[in-house]
PDB file of C-alpha atoms and ligand atoms in Angstrom:
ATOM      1  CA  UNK A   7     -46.907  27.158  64.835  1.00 42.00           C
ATOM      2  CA  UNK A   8     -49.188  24.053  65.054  1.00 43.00           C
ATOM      3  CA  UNK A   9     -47.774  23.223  61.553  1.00 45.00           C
ATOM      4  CA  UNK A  10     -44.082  23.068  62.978  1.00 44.00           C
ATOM      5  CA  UNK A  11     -44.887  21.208  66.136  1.00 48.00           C
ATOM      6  CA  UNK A  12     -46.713  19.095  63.852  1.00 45.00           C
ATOM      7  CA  UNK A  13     -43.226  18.871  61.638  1.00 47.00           C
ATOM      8  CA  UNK A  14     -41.278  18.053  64.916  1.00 46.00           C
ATOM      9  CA  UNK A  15     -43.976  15.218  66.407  1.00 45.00           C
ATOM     10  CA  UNK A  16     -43.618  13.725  62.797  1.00 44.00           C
ATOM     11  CA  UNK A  17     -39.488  13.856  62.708  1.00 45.00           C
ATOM     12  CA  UNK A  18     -39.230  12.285  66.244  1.00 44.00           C
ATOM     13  CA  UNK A  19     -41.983   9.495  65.297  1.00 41.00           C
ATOM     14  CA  UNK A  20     -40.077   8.909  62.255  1.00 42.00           C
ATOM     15  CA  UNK A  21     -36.648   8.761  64.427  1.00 43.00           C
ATOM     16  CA  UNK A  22     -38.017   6.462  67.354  1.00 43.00           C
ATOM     17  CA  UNK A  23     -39.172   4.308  64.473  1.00 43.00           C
ATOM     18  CA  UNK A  24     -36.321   3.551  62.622  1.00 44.00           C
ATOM     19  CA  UNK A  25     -33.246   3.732  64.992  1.00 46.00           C
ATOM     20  CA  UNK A  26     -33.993   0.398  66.952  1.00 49.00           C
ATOM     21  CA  UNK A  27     -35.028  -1.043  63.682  1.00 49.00           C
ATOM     22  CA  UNK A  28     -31.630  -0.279  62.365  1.00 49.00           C
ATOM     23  CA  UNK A  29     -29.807  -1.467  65.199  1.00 47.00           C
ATOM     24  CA  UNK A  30     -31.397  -4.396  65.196  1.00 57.00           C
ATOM     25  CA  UNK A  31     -30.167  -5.083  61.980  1.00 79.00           C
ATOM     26  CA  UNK A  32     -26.774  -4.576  63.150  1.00 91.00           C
ATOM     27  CA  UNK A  33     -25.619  -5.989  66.147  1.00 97.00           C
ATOM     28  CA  UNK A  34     -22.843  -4.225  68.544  1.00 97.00           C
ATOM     29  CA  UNK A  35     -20.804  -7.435  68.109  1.00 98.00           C
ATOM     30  CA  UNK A  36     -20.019  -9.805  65.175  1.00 98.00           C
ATOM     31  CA  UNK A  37     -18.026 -12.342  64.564  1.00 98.00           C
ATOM     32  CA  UNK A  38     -17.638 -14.077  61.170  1.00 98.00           C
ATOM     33  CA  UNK A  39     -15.648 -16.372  58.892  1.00 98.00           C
ATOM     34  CA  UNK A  40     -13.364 -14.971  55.867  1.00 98.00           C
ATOM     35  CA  UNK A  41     -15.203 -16.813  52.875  1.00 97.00           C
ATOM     36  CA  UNK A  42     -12.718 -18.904  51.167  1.00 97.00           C
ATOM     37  CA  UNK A  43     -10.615 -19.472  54.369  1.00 98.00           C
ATOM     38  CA  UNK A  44     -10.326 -21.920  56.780  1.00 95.00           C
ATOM     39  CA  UNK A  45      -9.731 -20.116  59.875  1.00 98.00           C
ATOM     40  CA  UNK A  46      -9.625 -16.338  59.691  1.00 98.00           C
ATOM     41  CA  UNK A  47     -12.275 -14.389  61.080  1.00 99.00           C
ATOM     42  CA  UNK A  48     -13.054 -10.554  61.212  1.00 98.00           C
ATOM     43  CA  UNK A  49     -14.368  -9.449  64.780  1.00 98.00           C
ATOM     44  CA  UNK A  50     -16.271  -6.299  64.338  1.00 98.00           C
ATOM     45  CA  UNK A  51     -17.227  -3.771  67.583  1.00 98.00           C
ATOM     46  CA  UNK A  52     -19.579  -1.437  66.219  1.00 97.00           C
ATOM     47  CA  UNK A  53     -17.724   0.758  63.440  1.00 97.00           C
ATOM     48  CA  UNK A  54     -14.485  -1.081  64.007  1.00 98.00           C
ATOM     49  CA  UNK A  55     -12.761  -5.019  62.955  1.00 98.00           C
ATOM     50  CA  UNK A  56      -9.574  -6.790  63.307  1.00 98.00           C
ATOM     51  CA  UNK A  57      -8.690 -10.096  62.969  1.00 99.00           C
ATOM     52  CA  UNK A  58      -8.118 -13.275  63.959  1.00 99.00           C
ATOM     53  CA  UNK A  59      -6.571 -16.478  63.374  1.00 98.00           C
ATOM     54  CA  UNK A  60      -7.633 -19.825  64.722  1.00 98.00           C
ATOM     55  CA  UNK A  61      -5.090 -22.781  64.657  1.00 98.00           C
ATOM     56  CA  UNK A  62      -4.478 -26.107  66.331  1.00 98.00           C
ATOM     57  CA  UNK A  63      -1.595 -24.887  68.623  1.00 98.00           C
ATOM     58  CA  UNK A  64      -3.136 -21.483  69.193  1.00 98.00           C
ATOM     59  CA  UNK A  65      -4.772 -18.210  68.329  1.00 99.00           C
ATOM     60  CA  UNK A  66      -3.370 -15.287  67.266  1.00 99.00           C
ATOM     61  CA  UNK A  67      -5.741 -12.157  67.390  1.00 99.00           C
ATOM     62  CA  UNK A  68      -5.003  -8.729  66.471  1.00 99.00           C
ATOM     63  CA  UNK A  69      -6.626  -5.416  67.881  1.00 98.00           C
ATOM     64  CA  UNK A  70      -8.309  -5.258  70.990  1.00 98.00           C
ATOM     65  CA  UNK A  71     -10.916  -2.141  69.474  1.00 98.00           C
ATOM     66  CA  UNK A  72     -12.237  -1.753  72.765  1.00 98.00           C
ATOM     67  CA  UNK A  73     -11.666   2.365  73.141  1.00 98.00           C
ATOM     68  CA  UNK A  74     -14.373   3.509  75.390  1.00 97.00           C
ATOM     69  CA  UNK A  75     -15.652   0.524  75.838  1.00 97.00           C
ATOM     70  CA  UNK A  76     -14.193  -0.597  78.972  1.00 96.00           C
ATOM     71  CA  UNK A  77     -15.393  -4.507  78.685  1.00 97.00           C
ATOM     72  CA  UNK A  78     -14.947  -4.546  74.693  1.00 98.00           C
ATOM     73  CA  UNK A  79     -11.480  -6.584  75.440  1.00 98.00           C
ATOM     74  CA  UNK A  80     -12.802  -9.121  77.562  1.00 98.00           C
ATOM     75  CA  UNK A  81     -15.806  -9.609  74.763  1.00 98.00           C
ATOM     76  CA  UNK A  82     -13.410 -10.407  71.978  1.00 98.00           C
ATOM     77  CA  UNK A  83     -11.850 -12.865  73.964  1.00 98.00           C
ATOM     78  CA  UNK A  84     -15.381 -14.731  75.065  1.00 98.00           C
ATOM     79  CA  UNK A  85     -16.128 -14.487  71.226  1.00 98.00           C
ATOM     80  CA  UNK A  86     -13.021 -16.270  70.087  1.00 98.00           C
ATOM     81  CA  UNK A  87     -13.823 -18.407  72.887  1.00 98.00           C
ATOM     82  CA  UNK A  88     -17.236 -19.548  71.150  1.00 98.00           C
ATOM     83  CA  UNK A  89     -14.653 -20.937  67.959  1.00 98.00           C
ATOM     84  CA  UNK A  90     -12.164 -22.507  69.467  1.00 98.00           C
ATOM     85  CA  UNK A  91     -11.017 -23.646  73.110  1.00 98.00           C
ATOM     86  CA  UNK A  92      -7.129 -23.105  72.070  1.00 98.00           C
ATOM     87  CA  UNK A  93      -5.138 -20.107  73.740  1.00 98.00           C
ATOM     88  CA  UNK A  94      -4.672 -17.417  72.567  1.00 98.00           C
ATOM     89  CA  UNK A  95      -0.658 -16.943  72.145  1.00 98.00           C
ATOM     90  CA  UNK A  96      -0.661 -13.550  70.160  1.00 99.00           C
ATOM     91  CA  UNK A  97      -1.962 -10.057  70.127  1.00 99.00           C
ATOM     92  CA  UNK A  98      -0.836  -7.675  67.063  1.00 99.00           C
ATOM     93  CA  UNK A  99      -1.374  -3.876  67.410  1.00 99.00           C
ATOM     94  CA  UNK A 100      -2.239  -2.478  64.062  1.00 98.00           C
ATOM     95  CA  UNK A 101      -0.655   1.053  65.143  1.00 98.00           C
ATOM     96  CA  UNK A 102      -0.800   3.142  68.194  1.00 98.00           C
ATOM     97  CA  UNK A 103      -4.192   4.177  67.801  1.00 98.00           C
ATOM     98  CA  UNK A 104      -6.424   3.910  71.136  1.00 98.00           C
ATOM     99  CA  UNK A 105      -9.530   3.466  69.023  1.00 98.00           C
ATOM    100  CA  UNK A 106      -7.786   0.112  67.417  1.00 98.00           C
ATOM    101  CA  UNK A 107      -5.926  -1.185  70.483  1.00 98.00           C
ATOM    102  CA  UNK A 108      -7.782  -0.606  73.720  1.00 98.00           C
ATOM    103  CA  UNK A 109      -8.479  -3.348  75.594  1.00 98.00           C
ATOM    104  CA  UNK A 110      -5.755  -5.413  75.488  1.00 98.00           C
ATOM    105  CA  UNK A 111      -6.070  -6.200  79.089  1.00 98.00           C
ATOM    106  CA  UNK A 112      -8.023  -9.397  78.696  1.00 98.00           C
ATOM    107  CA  UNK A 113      -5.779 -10.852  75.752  1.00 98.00           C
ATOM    108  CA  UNK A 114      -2.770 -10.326  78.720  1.00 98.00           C
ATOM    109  CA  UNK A 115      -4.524 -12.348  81.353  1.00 98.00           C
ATOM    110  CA  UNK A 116      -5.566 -14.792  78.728  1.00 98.00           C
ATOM    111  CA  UNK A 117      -1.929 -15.403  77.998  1.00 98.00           C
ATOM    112  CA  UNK A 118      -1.482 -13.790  74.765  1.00 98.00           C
ATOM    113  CA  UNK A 119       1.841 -12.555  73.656  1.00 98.00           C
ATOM    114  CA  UNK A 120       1.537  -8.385  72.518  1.00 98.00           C
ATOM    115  CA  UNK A 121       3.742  -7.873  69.738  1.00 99.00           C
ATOM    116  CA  UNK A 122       3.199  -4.027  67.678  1.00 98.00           C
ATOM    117  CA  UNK A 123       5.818  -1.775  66.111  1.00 98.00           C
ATOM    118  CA  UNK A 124       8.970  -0.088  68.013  1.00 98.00           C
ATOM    119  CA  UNK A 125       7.624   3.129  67.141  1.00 98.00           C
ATOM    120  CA  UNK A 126       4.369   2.451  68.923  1.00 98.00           C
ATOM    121  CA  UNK A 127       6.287   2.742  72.406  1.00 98.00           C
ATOM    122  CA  UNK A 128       7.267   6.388  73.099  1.00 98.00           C
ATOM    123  CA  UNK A 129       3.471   6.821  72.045  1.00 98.00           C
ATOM    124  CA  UNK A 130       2.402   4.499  74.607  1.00 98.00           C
ATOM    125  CA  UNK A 131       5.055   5.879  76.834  1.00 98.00           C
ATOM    126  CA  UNK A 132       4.304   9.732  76.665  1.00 98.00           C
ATOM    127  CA  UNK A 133       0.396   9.189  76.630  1.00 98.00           C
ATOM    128  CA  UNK A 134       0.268   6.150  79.958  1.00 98.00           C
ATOM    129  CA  UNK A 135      -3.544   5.623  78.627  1.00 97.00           C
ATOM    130  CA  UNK A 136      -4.800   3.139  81.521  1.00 97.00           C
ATOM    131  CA  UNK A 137      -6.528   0.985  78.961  1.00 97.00           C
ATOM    132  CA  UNK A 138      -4.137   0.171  76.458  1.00 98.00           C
ATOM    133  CA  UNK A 139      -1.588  -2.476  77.467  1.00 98.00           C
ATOM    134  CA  UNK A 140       2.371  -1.882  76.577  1.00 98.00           C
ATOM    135  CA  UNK A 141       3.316  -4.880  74.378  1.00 98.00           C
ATOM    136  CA  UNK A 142       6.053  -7.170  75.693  1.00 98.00           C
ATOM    137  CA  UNK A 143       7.856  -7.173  71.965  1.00 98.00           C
ATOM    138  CA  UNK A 144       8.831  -4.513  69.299  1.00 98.00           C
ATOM    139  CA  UNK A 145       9.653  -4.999  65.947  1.00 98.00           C
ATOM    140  CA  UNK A 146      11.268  -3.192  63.081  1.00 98.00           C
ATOM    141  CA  UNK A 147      11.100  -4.178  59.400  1.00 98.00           C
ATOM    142  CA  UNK A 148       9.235  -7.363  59.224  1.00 98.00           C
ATOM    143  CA  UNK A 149       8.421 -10.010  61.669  1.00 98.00           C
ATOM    144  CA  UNK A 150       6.932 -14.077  60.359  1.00 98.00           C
ATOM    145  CA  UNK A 151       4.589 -15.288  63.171  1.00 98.00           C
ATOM    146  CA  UNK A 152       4.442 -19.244  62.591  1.00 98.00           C
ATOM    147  CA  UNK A 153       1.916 -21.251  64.747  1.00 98.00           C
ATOM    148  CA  UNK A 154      -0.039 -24.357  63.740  1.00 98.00           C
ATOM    149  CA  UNK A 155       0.233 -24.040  60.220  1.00 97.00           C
ATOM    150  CA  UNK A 156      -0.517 -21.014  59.757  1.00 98.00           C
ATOM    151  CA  UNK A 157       2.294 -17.749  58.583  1.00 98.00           C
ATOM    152  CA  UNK A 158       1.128 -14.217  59.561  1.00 98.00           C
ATOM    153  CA  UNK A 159       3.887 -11.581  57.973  1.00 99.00           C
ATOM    154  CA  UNK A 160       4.056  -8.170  60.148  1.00 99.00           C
ATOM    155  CA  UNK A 161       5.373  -5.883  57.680  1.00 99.00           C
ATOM    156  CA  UNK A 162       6.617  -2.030  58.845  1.00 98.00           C
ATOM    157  CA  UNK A 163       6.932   0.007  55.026  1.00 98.00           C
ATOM    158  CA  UNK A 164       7.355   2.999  56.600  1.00 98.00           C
ATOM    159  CA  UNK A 165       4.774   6.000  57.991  1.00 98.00           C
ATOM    160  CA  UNK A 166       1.721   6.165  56.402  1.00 98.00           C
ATOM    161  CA  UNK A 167      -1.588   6.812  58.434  1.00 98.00           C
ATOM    162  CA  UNK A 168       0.846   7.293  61.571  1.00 98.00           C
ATOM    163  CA  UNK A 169       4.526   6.475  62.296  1.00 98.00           C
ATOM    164  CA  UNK A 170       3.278   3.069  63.374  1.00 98.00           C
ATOM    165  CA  UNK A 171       0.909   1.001  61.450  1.00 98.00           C
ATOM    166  CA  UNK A 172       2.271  -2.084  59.636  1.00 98.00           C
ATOM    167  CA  UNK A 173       0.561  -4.793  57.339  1.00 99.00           C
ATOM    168  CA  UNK A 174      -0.509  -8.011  58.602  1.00 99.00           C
ATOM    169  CA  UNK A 175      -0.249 -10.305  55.039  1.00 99.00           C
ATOM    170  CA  UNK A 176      -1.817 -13.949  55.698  1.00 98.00           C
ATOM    171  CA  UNK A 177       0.743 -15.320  52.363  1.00 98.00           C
ATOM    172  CA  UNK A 178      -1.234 -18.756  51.812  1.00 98.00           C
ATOM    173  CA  UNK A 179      -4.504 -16.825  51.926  1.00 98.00           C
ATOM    174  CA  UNK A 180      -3.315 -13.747  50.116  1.00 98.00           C
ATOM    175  CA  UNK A 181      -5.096 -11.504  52.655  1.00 98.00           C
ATOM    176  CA  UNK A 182      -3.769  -8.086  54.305  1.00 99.00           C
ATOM    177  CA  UNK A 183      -4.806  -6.596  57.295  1.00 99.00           C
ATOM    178  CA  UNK A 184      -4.298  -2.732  56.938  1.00 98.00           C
ATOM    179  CA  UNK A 185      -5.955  -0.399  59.616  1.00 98.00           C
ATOM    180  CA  UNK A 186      -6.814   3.184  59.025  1.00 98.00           C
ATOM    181  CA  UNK A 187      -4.329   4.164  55.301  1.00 98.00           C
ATOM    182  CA  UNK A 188      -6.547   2.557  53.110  1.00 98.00           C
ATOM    183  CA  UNK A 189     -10.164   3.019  53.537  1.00 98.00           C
ATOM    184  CA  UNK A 190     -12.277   0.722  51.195  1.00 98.00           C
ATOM    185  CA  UNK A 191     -14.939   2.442  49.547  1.00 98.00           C
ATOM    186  CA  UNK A 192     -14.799   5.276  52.136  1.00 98.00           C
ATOM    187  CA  UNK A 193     -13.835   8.565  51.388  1.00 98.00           C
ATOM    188  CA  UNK A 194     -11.011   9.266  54.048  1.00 98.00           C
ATOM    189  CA  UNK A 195     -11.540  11.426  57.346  1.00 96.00           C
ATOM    190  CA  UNK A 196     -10.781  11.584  60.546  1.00 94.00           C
ATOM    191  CA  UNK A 197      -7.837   9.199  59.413  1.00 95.00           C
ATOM    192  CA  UNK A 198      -5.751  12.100  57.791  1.00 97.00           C
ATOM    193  CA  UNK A 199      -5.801  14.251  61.276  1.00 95.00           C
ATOM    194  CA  UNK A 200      -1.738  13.563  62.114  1.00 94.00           C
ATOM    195  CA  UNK A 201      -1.211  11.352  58.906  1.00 97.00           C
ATOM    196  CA  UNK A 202       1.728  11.876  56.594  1.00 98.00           C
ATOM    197  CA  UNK A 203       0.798  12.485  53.398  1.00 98.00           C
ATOM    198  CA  UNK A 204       3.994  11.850  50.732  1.00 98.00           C
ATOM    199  CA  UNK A 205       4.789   8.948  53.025  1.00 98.00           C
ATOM    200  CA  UNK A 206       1.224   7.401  52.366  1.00 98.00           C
ATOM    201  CA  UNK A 207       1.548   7.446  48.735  1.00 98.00           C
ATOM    202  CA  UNK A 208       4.568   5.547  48.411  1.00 98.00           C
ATOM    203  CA  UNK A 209       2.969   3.334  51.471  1.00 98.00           C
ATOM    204  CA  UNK A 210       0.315   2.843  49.500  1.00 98.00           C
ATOM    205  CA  UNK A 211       2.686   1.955  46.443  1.00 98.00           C
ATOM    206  CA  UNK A 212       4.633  -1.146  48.245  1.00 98.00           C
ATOM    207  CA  UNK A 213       1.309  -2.595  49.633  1.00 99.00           C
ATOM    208  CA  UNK A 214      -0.027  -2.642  45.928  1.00 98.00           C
ATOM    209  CA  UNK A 215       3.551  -4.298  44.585  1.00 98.00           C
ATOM    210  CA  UNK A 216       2.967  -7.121  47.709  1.00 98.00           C
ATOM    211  CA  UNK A 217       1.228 -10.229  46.752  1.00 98.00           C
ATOM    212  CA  UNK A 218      -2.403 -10.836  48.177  1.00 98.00           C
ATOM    213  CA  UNK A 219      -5.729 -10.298  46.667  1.00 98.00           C
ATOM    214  CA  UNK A 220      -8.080  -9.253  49.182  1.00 98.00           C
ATOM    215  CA  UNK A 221      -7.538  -6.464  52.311  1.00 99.00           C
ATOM    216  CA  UNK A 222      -9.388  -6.351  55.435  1.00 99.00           C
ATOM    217  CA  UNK A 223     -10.092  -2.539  56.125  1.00 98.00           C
ATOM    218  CA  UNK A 224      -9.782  -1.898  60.305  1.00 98.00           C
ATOM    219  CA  UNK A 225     -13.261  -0.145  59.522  1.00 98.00           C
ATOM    220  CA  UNK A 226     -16.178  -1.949  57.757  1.00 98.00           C
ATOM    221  CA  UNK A 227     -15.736  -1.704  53.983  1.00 98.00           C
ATOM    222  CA  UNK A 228     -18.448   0.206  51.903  1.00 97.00           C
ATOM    223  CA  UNK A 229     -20.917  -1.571  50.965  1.00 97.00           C
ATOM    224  CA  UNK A 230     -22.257  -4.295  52.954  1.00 96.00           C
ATOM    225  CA  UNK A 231     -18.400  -4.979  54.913  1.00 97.00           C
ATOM    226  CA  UNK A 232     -16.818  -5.815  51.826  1.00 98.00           C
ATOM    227  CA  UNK A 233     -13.298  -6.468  51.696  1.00 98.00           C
ATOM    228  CA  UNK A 234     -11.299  -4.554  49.788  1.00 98.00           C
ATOM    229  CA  UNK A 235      -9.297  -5.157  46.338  1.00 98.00           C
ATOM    230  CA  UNK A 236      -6.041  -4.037  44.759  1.00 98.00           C
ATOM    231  CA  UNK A 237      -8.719  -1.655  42.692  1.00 98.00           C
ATOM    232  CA  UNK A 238      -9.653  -0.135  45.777  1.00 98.00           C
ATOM    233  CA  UNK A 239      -5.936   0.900  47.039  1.00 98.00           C
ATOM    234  CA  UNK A 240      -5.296   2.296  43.508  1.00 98.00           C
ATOM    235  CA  UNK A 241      -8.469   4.166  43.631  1.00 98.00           C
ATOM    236  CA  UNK A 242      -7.307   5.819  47.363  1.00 98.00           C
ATOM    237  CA  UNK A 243      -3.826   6.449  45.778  1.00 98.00           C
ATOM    238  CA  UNK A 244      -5.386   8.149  43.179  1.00 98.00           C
ATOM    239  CA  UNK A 245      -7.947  10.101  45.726  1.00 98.00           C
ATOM    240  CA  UNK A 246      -5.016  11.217  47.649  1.00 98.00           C
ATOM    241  CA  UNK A 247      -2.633  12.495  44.849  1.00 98.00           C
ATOM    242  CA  UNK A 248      -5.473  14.387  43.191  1.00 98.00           C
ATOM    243  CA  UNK A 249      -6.273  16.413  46.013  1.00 98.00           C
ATOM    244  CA  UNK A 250      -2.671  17.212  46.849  1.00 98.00           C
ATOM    245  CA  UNK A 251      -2.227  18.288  43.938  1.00 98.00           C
ATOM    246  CA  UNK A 252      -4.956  20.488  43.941  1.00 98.00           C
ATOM    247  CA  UNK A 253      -4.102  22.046  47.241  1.00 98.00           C
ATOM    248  CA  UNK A 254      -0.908  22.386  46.043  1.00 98.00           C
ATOM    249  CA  UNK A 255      -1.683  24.825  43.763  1.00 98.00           C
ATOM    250  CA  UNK A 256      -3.883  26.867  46.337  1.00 98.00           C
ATOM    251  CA  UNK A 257      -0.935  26.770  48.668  1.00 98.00           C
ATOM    252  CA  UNK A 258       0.963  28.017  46.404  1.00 98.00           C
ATOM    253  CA  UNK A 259      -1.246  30.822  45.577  1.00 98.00           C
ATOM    254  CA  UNK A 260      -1.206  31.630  49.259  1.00 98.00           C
ATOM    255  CA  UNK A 261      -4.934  30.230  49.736  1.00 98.00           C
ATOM    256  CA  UNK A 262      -4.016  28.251  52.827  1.00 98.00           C
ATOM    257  CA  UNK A 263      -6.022  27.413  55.018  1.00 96.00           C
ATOM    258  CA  UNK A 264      -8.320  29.827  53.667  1.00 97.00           C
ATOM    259  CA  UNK A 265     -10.507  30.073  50.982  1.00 98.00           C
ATOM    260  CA  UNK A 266      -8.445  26.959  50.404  1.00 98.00           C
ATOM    261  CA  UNK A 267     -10.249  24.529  53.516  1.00 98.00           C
ATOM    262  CA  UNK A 268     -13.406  26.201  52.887  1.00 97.00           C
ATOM    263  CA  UNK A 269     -13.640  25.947  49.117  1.00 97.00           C
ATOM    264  CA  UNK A 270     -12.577  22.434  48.461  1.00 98.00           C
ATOM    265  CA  UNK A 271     -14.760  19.948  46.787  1.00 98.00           C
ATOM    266  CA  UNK A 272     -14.184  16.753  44.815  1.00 98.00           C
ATOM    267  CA  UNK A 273     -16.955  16.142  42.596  1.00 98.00           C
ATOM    268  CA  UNK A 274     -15.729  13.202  41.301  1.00 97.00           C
ATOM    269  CA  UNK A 275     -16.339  11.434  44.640  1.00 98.00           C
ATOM    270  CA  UNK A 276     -19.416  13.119  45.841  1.00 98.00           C
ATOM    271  CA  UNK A 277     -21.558  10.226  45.956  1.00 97.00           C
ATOM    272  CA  UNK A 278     -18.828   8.229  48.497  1.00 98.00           C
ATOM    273  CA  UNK A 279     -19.741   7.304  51.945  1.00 97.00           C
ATOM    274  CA  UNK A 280     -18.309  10.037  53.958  1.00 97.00           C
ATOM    275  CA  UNK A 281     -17.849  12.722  51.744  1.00 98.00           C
ATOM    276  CA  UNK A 282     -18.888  16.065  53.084  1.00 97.00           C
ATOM    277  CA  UNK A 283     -17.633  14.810  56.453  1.00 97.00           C
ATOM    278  CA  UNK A 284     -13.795  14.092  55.256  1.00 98.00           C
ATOM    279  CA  UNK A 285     -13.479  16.842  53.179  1.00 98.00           C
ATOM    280  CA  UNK A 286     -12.544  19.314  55.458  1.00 97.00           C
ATOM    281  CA  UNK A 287      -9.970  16.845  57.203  1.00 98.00           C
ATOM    282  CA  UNK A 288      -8.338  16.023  53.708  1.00 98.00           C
ATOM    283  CA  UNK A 289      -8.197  19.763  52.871  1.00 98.00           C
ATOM    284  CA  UNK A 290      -6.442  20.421  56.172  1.00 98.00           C
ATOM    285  CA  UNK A 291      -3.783  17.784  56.022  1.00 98.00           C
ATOM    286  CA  UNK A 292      -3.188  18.880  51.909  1.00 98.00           C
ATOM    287  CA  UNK A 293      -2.757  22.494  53.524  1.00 98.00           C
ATOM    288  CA  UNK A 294      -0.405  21.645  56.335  1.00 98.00           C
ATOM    289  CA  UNK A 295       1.707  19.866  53.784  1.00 98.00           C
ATOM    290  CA  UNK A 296       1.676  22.641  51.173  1.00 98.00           C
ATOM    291  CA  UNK A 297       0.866  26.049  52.801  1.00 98.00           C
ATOM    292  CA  UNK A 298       3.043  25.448  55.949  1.00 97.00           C
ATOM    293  CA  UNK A 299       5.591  22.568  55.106  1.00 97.00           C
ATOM    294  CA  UNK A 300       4.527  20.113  57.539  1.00 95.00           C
TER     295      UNK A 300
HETATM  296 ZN1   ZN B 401      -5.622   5.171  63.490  1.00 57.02          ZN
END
């Protein structure tokens, strides 16, 4: 008995010792440059980023991130503040997804512009979330934002993580800005809840055959908020199509959900950030598809 409270004293020590060290290593809030660019930055609110782009006649940002976080919009507007004094004209939505587009309040009294996907509205519509803003523009295919110099493409290639998320493609700096579909050096989660799988793969596809050379992930890249690489959107593709296939074959062998769900493992990627936790959500989505046909 004295041994286990002795085991317990120890774990908490251990725990009050290095959680505030950690999170002093890691601020709630960051801002930073894009090496190699002149004016793209990556704001990051604890385990989520988005962009933004500073020019002389404006800025455009993209993706509040402030879900649950009921000042996180009016923060990413006082950080962009710190860069530049120029207003902020535009405010992309990544997808519908309240984690990614909260906030957008502050943007809308600072002026900005909202501009997301047509399919993001009946989302918006049916849900009435009091935190995320309705954007005053749709768009369908692809929309060229010009301002100061700078060309942002919004590109719609069809449903991939949801029926909404486009890619942001920065053409002179051959950067993307792709939220949630293509996790970079992450094994996928909570991401493949309502995604749709055959979709994604050919998604995935037409962002590969697009010219850039670096992708900023809407979650921190593994390791060290890396940005990802054509490499690393092959390597998801391949993820994905290995374990459809695999739960194909269960399905088919009437194994779904179970011992299919339970059962599932991919070696291969064990050592991944993530791993045990997404398992169970990619085995789920692979069993929808297969066992039940949705
Ligand atoms: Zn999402």
């Amino acid at each position: 008995m004295l041994m286990v409270r002795f085991a317990i004293a120890a774990a908490l020590a251990t725990m009050m010792l290095v959680v505030p060290a950690a999170a002093q290593q890691r601020p709630q809030i960051e801002t930073r440059k894009v090496d190699g660019t002149d004016n793209v930055y990556i704001f990051r609110n604890g385990g989520h980023q988005s962009i933004f782009i500073v020019t002389k006649d404006g800025v455009i940002a993209t993706d509040p991130i402030a879900y649950g976080r009921p000042t996180g919009g009016q923060q990413y507007v006082d950080e962009i503040k710190k860069v530049t004094d120029k207003p902020i004209k535009y405010l992309i939505y990544s997808h519908h997804h309240f984690d990614h587009i909260a906030g957008g309040k502050a943007f809308k009294e600072a002026g900005a512009r909202i501009i997301g996907h047509k399919n993001i509205k009946p989302h918006l519509v049916a849900t009435q979330d009091p935190f995320t803003v309705m954007p005053d523009e749709f768009f369908d295919g692809k929309k060229t934002i010009n301002l100061g110099g700078t060309t942002l493409e919004l590109i719609y290639l069809g449903p991939n993580h949801s029926d909404s998320n486009i890619v942001m493609r920065l053409p002179k700096e051959k950067l993307i800005f792709v939220v949630d579909t293509i996790p970079v050096g992450a094994f996928p989660g909570l991401g493949f809840i309502d995604m749709y799988p055959l979709e994604t793969e050919s998604f995935i596809k037409k962002v590969i055959a697009l010219d850039w050379d670096r992708l900023i992930p809407g979650h921190p890249g593994q390791p060290n908020d890396r940005l990802g690489t054509k490499k690393d959107a092959e390597d998801v593709l391949t993820l994905m199509q290995e374990a459809s296939a695999e739960i194909k074959k269960q399905a088919q062998e009437g194994k779904c959900w179970e011992p299919a769900v339970k059962d599932f493992q991919m070696p291969k990627y064990a050592t991944m950030p993530g791993y045990q936790a997404g398992l169970n959500f990619v085995a789920r989505r692979y069993c929808s598809l297969w066992g039940r046909g949705t």
